[in-house]
Amino acid sequence: MEWVRILLSRCAALFRRHRLDEDLDDELRSHIELAVEENRARGMNEQEARTAALRAFGGLTQTKEIYRVQRGLPFLEQMGRDLRFGYRQLRRSPGFAITAILTLALGVGANTAVFSLINGLLLRPLPVPHAEELTLLQWSWSRDRGPNYSFSAPMFRALEKRHEVFQSVAGFSSNVFLVRSGSGNVEMPAALVSGQFFQAMETSPLLGRCLTPQDDQPGGGSTGFAVVISEGLWQAWFNRAPDVVGRRLYIANAPFTVVGVIPKHFNGADPTRRPDIYAPLWAEPVVNAPGSNIAEGYHMHWLRVIARRNPDVSLEQANAALRAATNPILDESIPDAKWIRDARSRHFQLAAEPGSNGYSYLRSAFVKPLVAVFSLCAAMLLLACLNLASLLMARSAARERELATRLAMGATRIRLIQQLMVESLLIALLGTAAGLITVPIVSRALAAFVLGNNRSATLDTALDLRAFAFVALTACVVIAAIGLIPALRATSKDLNEQIKSGSHAATARERRRLLPRILMGLEVGLALTLVVGAGLLATSLARLYHTGLGFDPKSVVNLGLNMGKQSLDGQPLVQWYQAYDDSLSRLPAVKSVSFAAFPPMSGSLWSGDLGITSSISVGGVYLNRVAPAYFKSMRIPLLSGRDFEWSDTPAASRKIVLSRTAAGRLFPAQSAIGQHVTMDNVSYEVIAVVGDIVYASIREGAHAEAYLPITQSEDHKPSYMAVVRLEGSPVGFAAAARSLAAKMAPEIPTPEIMTMSSDIDASISSERMMAMLAMFFAVCALLVTAIGLYGTLAYATARRTSEIGIRMAMGARRTEVVGLVFRENAWLVAGGSLAGLVVALLASQTLASFLYGTSVRDPWVMLASVLALGTVAGAASLIPAIRAARIDPMAALREE
Amino acid sequence: MGENKSDVLQGTLDLMVLKTLESMGPLHGYGIARRIEQVSGNTLALNQGTIYPALLRLEQRGWIKSEWGTSETNRRAKFYSLRRLGRKQLETETRNWERIAATMARFLAPSE
């Protein structure tokens, strides 16, 4: 207890320093006066009395100093003084300070931004009570590839009934609902959830109630289907009206009753989605009309399953229970005995894994690029630290006499280290703070990159406690790295020895310069590694873009038409498409218009098997359903035959167009035109052969492709994308196309309009993100390394002024001096580059999976990187060398 | 300084100050210093200044308190007085000291 009282009193004293100082002065003055009075009374004269009083008192100043140390917190006060001193030091060399702070800000900012992404995607638990009890269910063919997280509705229903180890088992699926609003139908992010979903999530509603198993019945509960809405929708659509419960929402033209509002911190079990509406699973056929996943039964795998374990059940126990239940569940949910036999022979197995952070399909796709980018950022931060450590070391080397003198005069080593560390601390704190400011912007931009064309996905990159802990840890590492090594060195013993033995003892200096050289060499090596990595990624990206696409994406826009919920079908709908085609064609700047079910690189595709006879067939042909003029709009060359026409109705014979590769495989010896191919037992006549295009992804290259006409489709209410080639100014096109759609089909939601180029960019978003970041970091690394090389050499040369002066006085020519100084860095850069090249060769292997058409040992990239680094390093080293050669020998010698 | 004076033993100054305040009542720093000099019969090499850090230390521990007042010669001075906690501390310290002194005395007694 006593120490608390002392600490409090000392802390309080910190804030009243001036008052207390005056108080002490008064007290000591009164002491002396009392003593003088007494001495006078004993008969001394004024002068004698005062001298005697002061002698008896002892040192007045020492007393005050001891008193102050006893009174306040000397450590803190000293720290304050050191901070002010450090600040002045930094102010004196603003160039150094700005470089230091900016490079650190870059390192810390980039690391934190990427960490916040990783945090949002992989680490943050769902905001629900006892998230650790949540369990994600999966199944696998045990000897086959990895786990599968999609379940069919029958299998989920069989799982849902089992409560041996789970309190509740919930299925969910992200969806987009078509909701009727005042101004027509709008698309809205939504989720289909099973009856136990909110039970499993232990979510309490803001208003009304959550969905329950009673709501999740065929046809809904007693009053039809119920929905729960998000707080955001409640705010935007209902202006937070308390009577929202009981109101109707029309989803896919069917009535749903709002039964509750969910607070905004809860966003379902997928951290990358923000559903506004939650509807029961059994409403799926209604919202997905005219199709239905439920109707597809055990063939359609579309549900993710998350369960809450009983609190006393471990994950292992849950796994064991699932293993035991695998066979009964198969028997219960699959009506097809052959399928079950097949599944058993392939060791079909249910399993559980930790589910505290929910499920997102983005995870599997982005873990690797994110980890790669994270290591890039870490390398950048390491480089920044190496650079600062080298520069600080060079700076404190310039102060070595001062430090040695202070040591000799009795300053403790700890005290000097403390003072030097405070300066690094200041840089580290300022750099971290500057880096943190940029984090929200950078992480949002990165998230947009990662999400690419997943327009319905979001990623919460907010900085939470975990992110701040990461920043704090980073800052500590940085402080230790940039501060401790230089401080320890600057105050080391052999420095003292050196002063004694004369500051120019050559051997001692050579020894002392080894560590800074190693650090700078490491920095050069690291910079080269970064440059090589960036070079490889950039070359790969450039090759991706220069791959012939087979079509011309420039000036092409796609308009998504959602026709599933309007009233037209069959031929009348085809006629609607034709009419819309005509109206679009008449808009200014429109060159040609067509429709396609799956434009290239839109993220979805359709494939099938084409055959001539039962013996000759080509599997996995990419299929598309297109309207007339598609090849013209996309500028896909029509090699032979004729295009589809609106008159190719179902009454006419079935038509098909093959790509060159498909035609070559099916009809290697003859012309394909006029031949017949079969698919699913239907025969099609080949009417044309067109050029190959890149369909699924640039990475995949050309593939066998075939096209069917939309005029002969048997699908119900098919939705197509309008593919429009524009010419000249596209201004006003979007608005005109939308208003045409609204006029001609008032029930459909506003069409989404995307340019083809942005679709292509989005399809390789992680490659683009990595290449751009890597190039940015590589340029920064080169710059930082150049500054480091320049700075350290400049400091080192300044300390050799007198030596150089002597050399010149003895007849050394200026070119020799330039060579002398330049050589110091030349060796260092050569050594660092060699090491960096070795590391790059080893490390680039990890990039192999991200590279397209580029070898990880591409000699040109290696050569170009070494040249780039060499040029920058040479320029940075030449400046101090030339400056050294301008030294006036007489001035240099006089200075000594 | 005279050769025959001994330095003040570490920690004993606090005890002397506490004892002085107990027997004399509220007193200013100069008074305390003079009193210690007088009681010790000028055998101690005491810099009067060292009394002040000691007073601060005791005050921080809550053993004594201080307030400004006027001396008998009508001069403004800071007066220190013992608090309850200090009184208790004085008792313990005194007992401790007596024990140590007794032990030391036995130790140093001429062997028979």
PDB file of C-alpha atoms in Angstrom, chain A residues 577-751:
ATOM      1  CA  TYR A 577     -35.902  -9.830 -76.670  1.00  0.00           C
ATOM      2  CA  GLN A 578     -36.025  -9.080 -80.401  1.00  0.00           C
ATOM      3  CA  ALA A 579     -38.046  -5.930 -79.789  1.00  0.00           C
ATOM      4  CA  TYR A 580     -35.649  -4.792 -77.080  1.00  0.00           C
ATOM      5  CA  ASP A 581     -32.768  -5.527 -79.494  1.00  0.00           C
ATOM      6  CA  ASP A 582     -34.397  -3.288 -82.108  1.00  0.00           C
ATOM      7  CA  SER A 583     -34.996  -0.436 -79.691  1.00  0.00           C
ATOM      8  CA  LEU A 584     -31.451  -0.618 -78.318  1.00  0.00           C
ATOM      9  CA  SER A 585     -30.036  -0.641 -81.856  1.00  0.00           C
ATOM     10  CA  ARG A 586     -31.777   2.640 -82.562  1.00  0.00           C
ATOM     11  CA  LEU A 587     -30.074   4.412 -79.636  1.00  0.00           C
ATOM     12  CA  PRO A 588     -27.284   6.764 -80.679  1.00  0.00           C
ATOM     13  CA  ALA A 589     -23.730   5.383 -80.367  1.00  0.00           C
ATOM     14  CA  VAL A 590     -24.952   1.763 -80.459  1.00  0.00           C
ATOM     15  CA  LYS A 591     -23.226  -0.188 -83.191  1.00  0.00           C
ATOM     16  CA  SER A 592     -24.662  -3.649 -82.721  1.00  0.00           C
ATOM     17  CA  VAL A 593     -26.722  -5.539 -80.148  1.00  0.00           C
ATOM     18  CA  SER A 594     -27.077  -9.185 -79.241  1.00  0.00           C
ATOM     19  CA  PHE A 595     -27.861 -11.404 -76.254  1.00  0.00           C
ATOM     20  CA  ALA A 596     -25.950 -14.169 -74.520  1.00  0.00           C
ATOM     21  CA  ALA A 597     -26.658 -16.416 -71.574  1.00  0.00           C
ATOM     22  CA  PHE A 598     -23.052 -16.307 -70.358  1.00  0.00           C
ATOM     23  CA  PRO A 599     -20.780 -13.565 -71.699  1.00  0.00           C
ATOM     24  CA  PRO A 600     -17.092 -14.561 -71.438  1.00  0.00           C
ATOM     25  CA  MET A 601     -15.508 -14.151 -68.011  1.00  0.00           C
ATOM     26  CA  SER A 602     -18.760 -13.177 -66.325  1.00  0.00           C
ATOM     27  CA  GLY A 603     -18.044 -15.709 -63.607  1.00  0.00           C
ATOM     28  CA  SER A 604     -20.590 -18.296 -64.670  1.00  0.00           C
ATOM     29  CA  LEU A 605     -20.439 -20.865 -67.445  1.00  0.00           C
ATOM     30  CA  TRP A 606     -22.213 -23.877 -68.872  1.00  0.00           C
ATOM     31  CA  SER A 607     -20.564 -26.958 -70.303  1.00  0.00           C
ATOM     32  CA  GLY A 608     -21.676 -30.209 -71.917  1.00  0.00           C
ATOM     33  CA  ASP A 609     -20.626 -33.144 -74.083  1.00  0.00           C
ATOM     34  CA  LEU A 610     -20.931 -33.032 -77.870  1.00  0.00           C
ATOM     35  CA  GLY A 611     -20.835 -36.187 -79.980  1.00  0.00           C
ATOM     36  CA  ILE A 612     -21.231 -37.352 -83.568  1.00  0.00           C
ATOM     37  CA  THR A 613     -21.766 -41.002 -82.904  1.00  0.00           C
ATOM     38  CA  SER A 614     -21.545 -42.855 -79.660  1.00  0.00           C
ATOM     39  CA  SER A 615     -17.819 -43.418 -80.306  1.00  0.00           C
ATOM     40  CA  ILE A 616     -16.680 -39.896 -81.199  1.00  0.00           C
ATOM     41  CA  SER A 617     -17.441 -37.233 -78.647  1.00  0.00           C
ATOM     42  CA  VAL A 618     -15.812 -34.236 -77.028  1.00  0.00           C
ATOM     43  CA  GLY A 619     -16.452 -33.708 -73.328  1.00  0.00           C
ATOM     44  CA  GLY A 620     -16.560 -30.461 -71.361  1.00  0.00           C
ATOM     45  CA  VAL A 621     -17.353 -28.221 -74.306  1.00  0.00           C
ATOM     46  CA  TYR A 622     -18.142 -24.691 -73.123  1.00  0.00           C
ATOM     47  CA  LEU A 623     -21.667 -23.866 -74.256  1.00  0.00           C
ATOM     48  CA  ASN A 624     -23.463 -20.592 -74.645  1.00  0.00           C
ATOM     49  CA  ARG A 625     -26.859 -19.541 -75.840  1.00  0.00           C
ATOM     50  CA  VAL A 626     -26.718 -16.450 -78.007  1.00  0.00           C
ATOM     51  CA  ALA A 627     -28.892 -14.254 -80.208  1.00  0.00           C
ATOM     52  CA  PRO A 628     -28.189 -13.256 -83.821  1.00  0.00           C
ATOM     53  CA  ALA A 629     -25.318 -10.780 -84.314  1.00  0.00           C
ATOM     54  CA  TYR A 630     -23.479 -12.056 -81.214  1.00  0.00           C
ATOM     55  CA  PHE A 631     -20.306 -12.800 -83.203  1.00  0.00           C
ATOM     56  CA  LYS A 632     -20.493  -9.407 -84.856  1.00  0.00           C
ATOM     57  CA  SER A 633     -21.006  -7.602 -81.536  1.00  0.00           C
ATOM     58  CA  MET A 634     -18.120  -9.456 -79.894  1.00  0.00           C
ATOM     59  CA  ARG A 635     -15.990  -9.306 -83.057  1.00  0.00           C
ATOM     60  CA  ILE A 636     -15.504 -13.071 -83.016  1.00  0.00           C
ATOM     61  CA  PRO A 637     -14.486 -14.003 -86.566  1.00  0.00           C
ATOM     62  CA  LEU A 638     -17.094 -16.028 -88.476  1.00  0.00           C
ATOM     63  CA  LEU A 639     -14.796 -18.478 -90.274  1.00  0.00           C
ATOM     64  CA  SER A 640     -17.399 -20.186 -92.416  1.00  0.00           C
ATOM     65  CA  GLY A 641     -21.154 -20.619 -92.617  1.00  0.00           C
ATOM     66  CA  ARG A 642     -23.855 -18.212 -91.488  1.00  0.00           C
ATOM     67  CA  ASP A 643     -24.882 -16.480 -88.265  1.00  0.00           C
ATOM     68  CA  PHE A 644     -28.034 -17.349 -86.295  1.00  0.00           C
ATOM     69  CA  GLU A 645     -31.185 -15.533 -87.354  1.00  0.00           C
ATOM     70  CA  TRP A 646     -34.357 -14.566 -85.502  1.00  0.00           C
ATOM     71  CA  SER A 647     -36.160 -16.880 -87.908  1.00  0.00           C
ATOM     72  CA  ASP A 648     -34.385 -19.983 -86.484  1.00  0.00           C
ATOM     73  CA  THR A 649     -37.516 -20.827 -84.480  1.00  0.00           C
ATOM     74  CA  PRO A 650     -38.186 -24.094 -82.582  1.00  0.00           C
ATOM     75  CA  ALA A 651     -40.182 -25.204 -85.613  1.00  0.00           C
ATOM     76  CA  ALA A 652     -37.026 -25.221 -87.749  1.00  0.00           C
ATOM     77  CA  SER A 653     -34.298 -27.828 -87.298  1.00  0.00           C
ATOM     78  CA  ARG A 654     -31.926 -27.367 -84.303  1.00  0.00           C
ATOM     79  CA  LYS A 655     -28.888 -25.264 -85.157  1.00  0.00           C
ATOM     80  CA  ILE A 656     -25.454 -25.066 -83.567  1.00  0.00           C
ATOM     81  CA  VAL A 657     -22.277 -23.033 -84.156  1.00  0.00           C
ATOM     82  CA  LEU A 658     -18.913 -24.566 -83.277  1.00  0.00           C
ATOM     83  CA  SER A 659     -15.632 -22.889 -82.437  1.00  0.00           C
ATOM     84  CA  ARG A 660     -12.581 -23.768 -84.526  1.00  0.00           C
ATOM     85  CA  THR A 661     -11.192 -26.095 -81.821  1.00  0.00           C
ATOM     86  CA  ALA A 662     -14.530 -27.873 -81.343  1.00  0.00           C
ATOM     87  CA  ALA A 663     -14.993 -28.283 -85.101  1.00  0.00           C
ATOM     88  CA  GLY A 664     -11.410 -29.531 -85.468  1.00  0.00           C
ATOM     89  CA  ARG A 665     -11.879 -32.161 -82.777  1.00  0.00           C
ATOM     90  CA  LEU A 666     -15.262 -33.380 -83.967  1.00  0.00           C
ATOM     91  CA  PHE A 667     -14.578 -33.232 -87.690  1.00  0.00           C
ATOM     92  CA  PRO A 668     -10.818 -33.469 -88.120  1.00  0.00           C
ATOM     93  CA  ALA A 669     -10.974 -34.526 -91.771  1.00  0.00           C
ATOM     94  CA  GLN A 670     -13.843 -32.577 -93.286  1.00  0.00           C
ATOM     95  CA  SER A 671     -15.757 -29.328 -93.157  1.00  0.00           C
ATOM     96  CA  ALA A 672     -18.126 -29.157 -90.220  1.00  0.00           C
ATOM     97  CA  ILE A 673     -20.786 -27.106 -91.999  1.00  0.00           C
ATOM     98  CA  GLY A 674     -23.939 -29.078 -92.620  1.00  0.00           C
ATOM     99  CA  GLN A 675     -22.837 -31.950 -90.328  1.00  0.00           C
ATOM    100  CA  HIS A 676     -24.847 -33.050 -87.317  1.00  0.00           C
ATOM    101  CA  VAL A 677     -23.755 -33.281 -83.681  1.00  0.00           C
ATOM    102  CA  THR A 678     -25.715 -34.630 -80.740  1.00  0.00           C
ATOM    103  CA  MET A 679     -26.012 -33.432 -77.175  1.00  0.00           C
ATOM    104  CA  ASP A 680     -28.263 -35.138 -74.606  1.00  0.00           C
ATOM    105  CA  ASN A 681     -29.752 -37.206 -77.430  1.00  0.00           C
ATOM    106  CA  VAL A 682     -30.782 -34.147 -79.426  1.00  0.00           C
ATOM    107  CA  SER A 683     -29.294 -33.669 -82.883  1.00  0.00           C
ATOM    108  CA  TYR A 684     -28.067 -30.251 -84.031  1.00  0.00           C
ATOM    109  CA  GLU A 685     -27.024 -29.064 -87.471  1.00  0.00           C
ATOM    110  CA  VAL A 686     -23.730 -27.180 -87.614  1.00  0.00           C
ATOM    111  CA  ILE A 687     -24.355 -23.906 -89.479  1.00  0.00           C
ATOM    112  CA  ALA A 688     -21.084 -22.099 -88.824  1.00  0.00           C
ATOM    113  CA  VAL A 689     -17.556 -22.303 -87.459  1.00  0.00           C
ATOM    114  CA  VAL A 690     -16.241 -19.299 -85.510  1.00  0.00           C
ATOM    115  CA  GLY A 691     -12.915 -18.365 -83.917  1.00  0.00           C
ATOM    116  CA  ASP A 692     -11.929 -19.687 -80.491  1.00  0.00           C
ATOM    117  CA  ILE A 693     -12.309 -17.304 -77.576  1.00  0.00           C
ATOM    118  CA  VAL A 694     -11.162 -17.204 -73.980  1.00  0.00           C
ATOM    119  CA  TYR A 695     -14.351 -18.061 -72.133  1.00  0.00           C
ATOM    120  CA  ALA A 696     -13.881 -18.986 -68.467  1.00  0.00           C
ATOM    121  CA  SER A 697     -10.677 -17.186 -67.510  1.00  0.00           C
ATOM    122  CA  ILE A 698      -7.661 -15.718 -69.244  1.00  0.00           C
ATOM    123  CA  ARG A 699      -5.503 -18.209 -67.418  1.00  0.00           C
ATOM    124  CA  GLU A 700      -7.270 -21.150 -69.016  1.00  0.00           C
ATOM    125  CA  GLY A 701      -6.769 -20.177 -72.648  1.00  0.00           C
ATOM    126  CA  ALA A 702      -8.875 -21.328 -75.584  1.00  0.00           C
ATOM    127  CA  HIS A 703     -11.147 -24.319 -75.275  1.00  0.00           C
ATOM    128  CA  ALA A 704     -13.663 -26.228 -77.418  1.00  0.00           C
ATOM    129  CA  GLU A 705     -16.783 -24.055 -77.577  1.00  0.00           C
ATOM    130  CA  ALA A 706     -20.257 -24.242 -79.085  1.00  0.00           C
ATOM    131  CA  TYR A 707     -23.184 -21.836 -79.383  1.00  0.00           C
ATOM    132  CA  LEU A 708     -26.936 -22.487 -79.487  1.00  0.00           C
ATOM    133  CA  PRO A 709     -29.533 -19.892 -80.540  1.00  0.00           C
ATOM    134  CA  ILE A 710     -31.782 -18.276 -77.906  1.00  0.00           C
ATOM    135  CA  THR A 711     -34.622 -18.611 -80.405  1.00  0.00           C
ATOM    136  CA  GLN A 712     -34.606 -22.402 -79.919  1.00  0.00           C
ATOM    137  CA  SER A 713     -34.293 -22.477 -76.124  1.00  0.00           C
ATOM    138  CA  GLU A 714     -36.672 -24.636 -74.133  1.00  0.00           C
ATOM    139  CA  ASP A 715     -35.826 -23.022 -70.788  1.00  0.00           C
ATOM    140  CA  HIS A 716     -38.544 -21.233 -68.882  1.00  0.00           C
ATOM    141  CA  LYS A 717     -38.264 -17.471 -68.695  1.00  0.00           C
ATOM    142  CA  PRO A 718     -34.547 -17.434 -69.506  1.00  0.00           C
ATOM    143  CA  SER A 719     -32.584 -14.349 -68.454  1.00  0.00           C
ATOM    144  CA  TYR A 720     -29.927 -13.129 -70.889  1.00  0.00           C
ATOM    145  CA  MET A 721     -27.334 -10.425 -70.919  1.00  0.00           C
ATOM    146  CA  ALA A 722     -27.620  -7.855 -73.657  1.00  0.00           C
ATOM    147  CA  VAL A 723     -24.198  -7.544 -75.302  1.00  0.00           C
ATOM    148  CA  VAL A 724     -23.906  -4.080 -76.820  1.00  0.00           C
ATOM    149  CA  ARG A 725     -21.039  -2.731 -78.890  1.00  0.00           C
ATOM    150  CA  LEU A 726     -20.876   1.038 -78.621  1.00  0.00           C
ATOM    151  CA  GLU A 727     -19.224   3.437 -80.957  1.00  0.00           C
ATOM    152  CA  GLY A 728     -18.155   6.938 -80.095  1.00  0.00           C
ATOM    153  CA  SER A 729     -19.420   8.508 -76.918  1.00  0.00           C
ATOM    154  CA  PRO A 730     -21.244   6.141 -74.547  1.00  0.00           C
ATOM    155  CA  VAL A 731     -22.669   9.097 -72.605  1.00  0.00           C
ATOM    156  CA  GLY A 732     -26.321   8.638 -71.885  1.00  0.00           C
ATOM    157  CA  PHE A 733     -26.415   5.037 -73.074  1.00  0.00           C
ATOM    158  CA  ALA A 734     -26.922   3.511 -69.622  1.00  0.00           C
ATOM    159  CA  ALA A 735     -29.815   5.803 -68.750  1.00  0.00           C
ATOM    160  CA  ALA A 736     -31.464   5.354 -72.152  1.00  0.00           C
ATOM    161  CA  ALA A 737     -31.120   1.537 -72.045  1.00  0.00           C
ATOM    162  CA  ARG A 738     -32.538   1.415 -68.526  1.00  0.00           C
ATOM    163  CA  SER A 739     -35.497   3.605 -69.324  1.00  0.00           C
ATOM    164  CA  LEU A 740     -36.215   1.476 -72.406  1.00  0.00           C
ATOM    165  CA  ALA A 741     -36.188  -1.640 -70.208  1.00  0.00           C
ATOM    166  CA  ALA A 742     -38.459   0.019 -67.663  1.00  0.00           C
ATOM    167  CA  LYS A 743     -40.887   1.024 -70.404  1.00  0.00           C
ATOM    168  CA  MET A 744     -40.917  -2.344 -72.170  1.00  0.00           C
ATOM    169  CA  ALA A 745     -40.828  -4.587 -69.071  1.00  0.00           C
ATOM    170  CA  PRO A 746     -41.966  -2.637 -66.006  1.00  0.00           C
ATOM    171  CA  GLU A 747     -41.792  -5.687 -63.735  1.00  0.00           C
ATOM    172  CA  ILE A 748     -38.091  -6.430 -64.101  1.00  0.00           C
ATOM    173  CA  PRO A 749     -35.431  -4.892 -61.834  1.00  0.00           C
ATOM    174  CA  THR A 750     -33.211  -2.145 -63.227  1.00  0.00           C
ATOM    175  CA  PRO A 751     -30.596  -3.864 -65.418  1.00  0.00           C
TER     176      PRO A 751
END
